[in-house]
Amino acid sequence: MKLPHEEPSTDRIRAVTETLLMDGPTVEAELDRLAGEIVERTTGVDARLILVGIRTRGVPLSKRIRDRIMALTGRAPELGTLDITLYRDDLTAVGSQPVVRRSELPFDVDDAWIV
């Protein structure tokens, strides 16, 4: 995972470089750790776990975590998606007519652990 950062520049053009925060194996290990912690904190006889991914990048992330939880417990958590486009603090930078997609929570959330 790389994040851009700006370097000081005297020109009007800003120089952008990338800094490596995590390589592939480190990301995989962190996803395993995160899934394990979620399982530890939400286990119980009738515990119901729901993972909600924020569109767009949070959706594939929640699916990856779901797969790891399934491997650990034999049960796949329910999966939902949430679109927060209209609630972003950088909405004006997104565009004059941002694309709003559907949020999908096709299940009851009462008495569930929601991550």
Coordinates of N, CA, C and O in Angstrom, one line a residue, residues 36-86:
G36 N -8.8 -12.1 13.0 CA -8.7 -12.8 14.3 C -9.2 -12.0 15.5 O -9.9 -12.5 16.3
E37 N -8.9 -10.7 15.5 CA -9.4 -9.9 16.6 C -10.9 -9.7 16.5 O -11.6 -9.7 17.5
I38 N -11.5 -9.6 15.3 CA -12.9 -9.5 15.2 C -13.6 -10.7 15.7 O -14.6 -10.6 16.5
V39 N -13.0 -11.9 15.4 CA -13.6 -13.1 15.8 C -13.5 -13.2 17.4 O -14.5 -13.6 18.0
E40 N -12.4 -12.9 17.9 CA -12.2 -12.9 19.4 C -13.2 -12.0 20.1 O -13.7 -12.4 21.2
R41 N -13.5 -10.8 19.6 CA -14.3 -9.9 20.3 C -15.8 -10.1 20.0 O -16.6 -9.5 20.7
T42 N -16.2 -10.9 19.0 CA -17.6 -11.0 18.7 C -18.1 -12.4 18.9 O -19.2 -12.7 18.5
T43 N -17.3 -13.3 19.4 CA -17.8 -14.7 19.6 C -18.8 -14.8 20.7 O -18.7 -14.1 21.7
G44 N -19.7 -15.7 20.5 CA -20.7 -16.0 21.5 C -21.6 -17.0 21.0 O -21.6 -17.3 19.8
V45 N -22.5 -17.6 21.8 CA -23.4 -18.6 21.3 C -24.3 -18.1 20.2 O -24.4 -18.8 19.2
D46 N -24.9 -17.0 20.4 CA -25.8 -16.4 19.3 C -25.2 -15.2 18.7 O -26.0 -14.4 18.1
A47 N -23.9 -15.0 18.7 CA -23.3 -13.8 18.1 C -23.6 -13.8 16.6 O -23.4 -14.8 15.9
R48 N -24.0 -12.6 16.1 CA -24.3 -12.5 14.7 C -23.4 -11.3 14.3 O -23.4 -10.2 14.8
L49 N -22.6 -11.6 13.3 CA -21.6 -10.6 12.8 C -22.0 -10.1 11.4 O -22.3 -10.9 10.5
I50 N -21.9 -8.8 11.2 CA -22.2 -8.2 9.9 C -21.0 -7.3 9.6 O -20.5 -6.5 10.4
L51 N -20.4 -7.4 8.4 CA -19.4 -6.6 7.9 C -20.0 -5.6 6.9 O -20.7 -6.0 6.0
V52 N -19.7 -4.3 7.1 CA -20.2 -3.3 6.2 C -19.0 -2.6 5.5 O -18.2 -2.0 6.3
G53 N -18.9 -2.7 4.2 CA -17.8 -2.0 3.5 C -18.3 -0.7 3.0 O -19.4 -0.6 2.4
I54 N -17.5 0.4 3.1 CA -17.9 1.7 2.6 C -17.4 1.7 1.1 O -16.2 1.4 0.9
R55 N -18.3 2.1 0.2 CA -18.0 2.2 -1.2 C -16.9 3.2 -1.4 O -16.9 4.2 -0.8
T56 N -15.9 2.9 -2.2 CA -15.7 1.8 -3.1 C -14.7 0.8 -2.5 O -14.8 -0.4 -2.6
R57 N -13.6 1.3 -2.0 CA -12.5 0.5 -1.6 C -12.8 -0.4 -0.3 O -12.2 -1.4 -0.1
G58 N -13.7 0.0 0.5 CA -14.1 -0.7 1.7 C -14.8 -2.0 1.4 O -14.8 -2.9 2.2
V59 N -15.5 -2.1 0.2 CA -16.2 -3.3 -0.2 C -15.3 -4.5 -0.4 O -15.5 -5.5 0.2
P60 N -14.3 -4.3 -1.3 CA -13.4 -5.5 -1.4 C -12.6 -5.8 -0.1 O -12.3 -7.0 0.1
L61 N -12.3 -4.8 0.7 CA -11.6 -5.1 1.9 C -12.5 -5.9 2.9 O -12.1 -6.8 3.5
S62 N -13.8 -5.5 2.9 CA -14.7 -6.3 3.8 C -14.9 -7.7 3.3 O -15.0 -8.7 4.1
K63 N -14.8 -7.9 2.0 CA -14.9 -9.3 1.4 C -13.7 -10.1 1.8 O -13.8 -11.3 2.1
R64 N -12.5 -9.5 1.8 CA -11.3 -10.2 2.1 C -11.3 -10.6 3.6 O -10.9 -11.7 4.0
I65 N -11.8 -9.7 4.5 CA -11.9 -10.0 5.9 C -12.9 -11.1 6.1 O -12.7 -12.0 6.9
R66 N -14.1 -11.0 5.4 CA -15.1 -12.1 5.5 C -14.5 -13.4 5.2 O -14.8 -14.4 5.9
D67 N -13.7 -13.5 4.1 CA -13.1 -14.8 3.7 C -12.2 -15.3 4.8 O -12.2 -16.5 5.1
R68 N -11.5 -14.5 5.5 CA -10.6 -14.9 6.6 C -11.4 -15.4 7.8 O -11.0 -16.3 8.4
I69 N -12.5 -14.6 8.1 CA -13.3 -15.0 9.2 C -14.0 -16.4 8.9 O -14.1 -17.3 9.8
M70 N -14.4 -16.6 7.7 CA -14.9 -17.9 7.2 C -13.9 -19.0 7.4 O -14.2 -20.1 7.9
A71 N -12.7 -18.8 7.1 CA -11.6 -19.8 7.3 C -11.4 -20.1 8.7 O -11.1 -21.2 9.1
L72 N -11.5 -19.1 9.6 CA -11.3 -19.3 11.0 C -12.5 -19.9 11.8 O -12.3 -20.7 12.7
T73 N -13.7 -19.6 11.4 CA -14.9 -20.0 12.1 C -15.8 -21.0 11.4 O -16.6 -21.7 12.0
G74 N -15.6 -21.1 10.1 CA -16.5 -22.0 9.3 C -17.8 -21.3 9.0 O -18.7 -21.9 8.4
R75 N -18.0 -20.0 9.4 CA -19.2 -19.3 9.2 C -18.8 -17.9 8.5 O -17.9 -17.2 9.0
A76 N -19.5 -17.6 7.5 CA -19.3 -16.3 6.8 C -20.2 -15.2 7.3 O -21.4 -15.4 7.4
P77 N -19.7 -14.1 7.8 CA -20.5 -13.0 8.2 C -21.3 -12.5 7.1 O -21.0 -12.6 5.9
E78 N -22.5 -11.9 7.4 CA -23.3 -11.2 6.4 C -22.5 -10.0 5.9 O -21.6 -9.5 6.7
L79 N -22.7 -9.6 4.7 CA -22.0 -8.5 4.1 C -22.9 -7.4 3.6 O -23.8 -7.7 2.9
G80 N -22.6 -6.2 3.9 CA -23.4 -5.0 3.4 C -22.5 -4.0 2.8 O -21.2 -4.0 3.0
T81 N -23.0 -3.0 2.1 CA -22.3 -1.9 1.6 C -23.0 -0.6 1.9 O -24.2 -0.5 2.0
L82 N -22.1 0.4 2.1 CA -22.7 1.7 2.4 C -22.0 2.8 1.5 O -20.8 2.8 1.4
D83 N -22.8 3.6 0.9 CA -22.3 4.7 0.1 C -22.4 6.0 0.9 O -23.5 6.4 1.3
I84 N -21.3 6.6 1.2 CA -21.2 7.9 2.0 C -20.9 9.1 1.1 O -20.5 10.1 1.7
T85 N -21.0 9.0 -0.2 CA -20.6 10.1 -1.1 C -21.1 11.4 -0.6 O -20.4 12.4 -0.6
L86 N -22.4 11.6 -0.3 CA -23.0 12.9 0.0 C -22.5 13.4 1.4 O -22.8 14.5 1.8

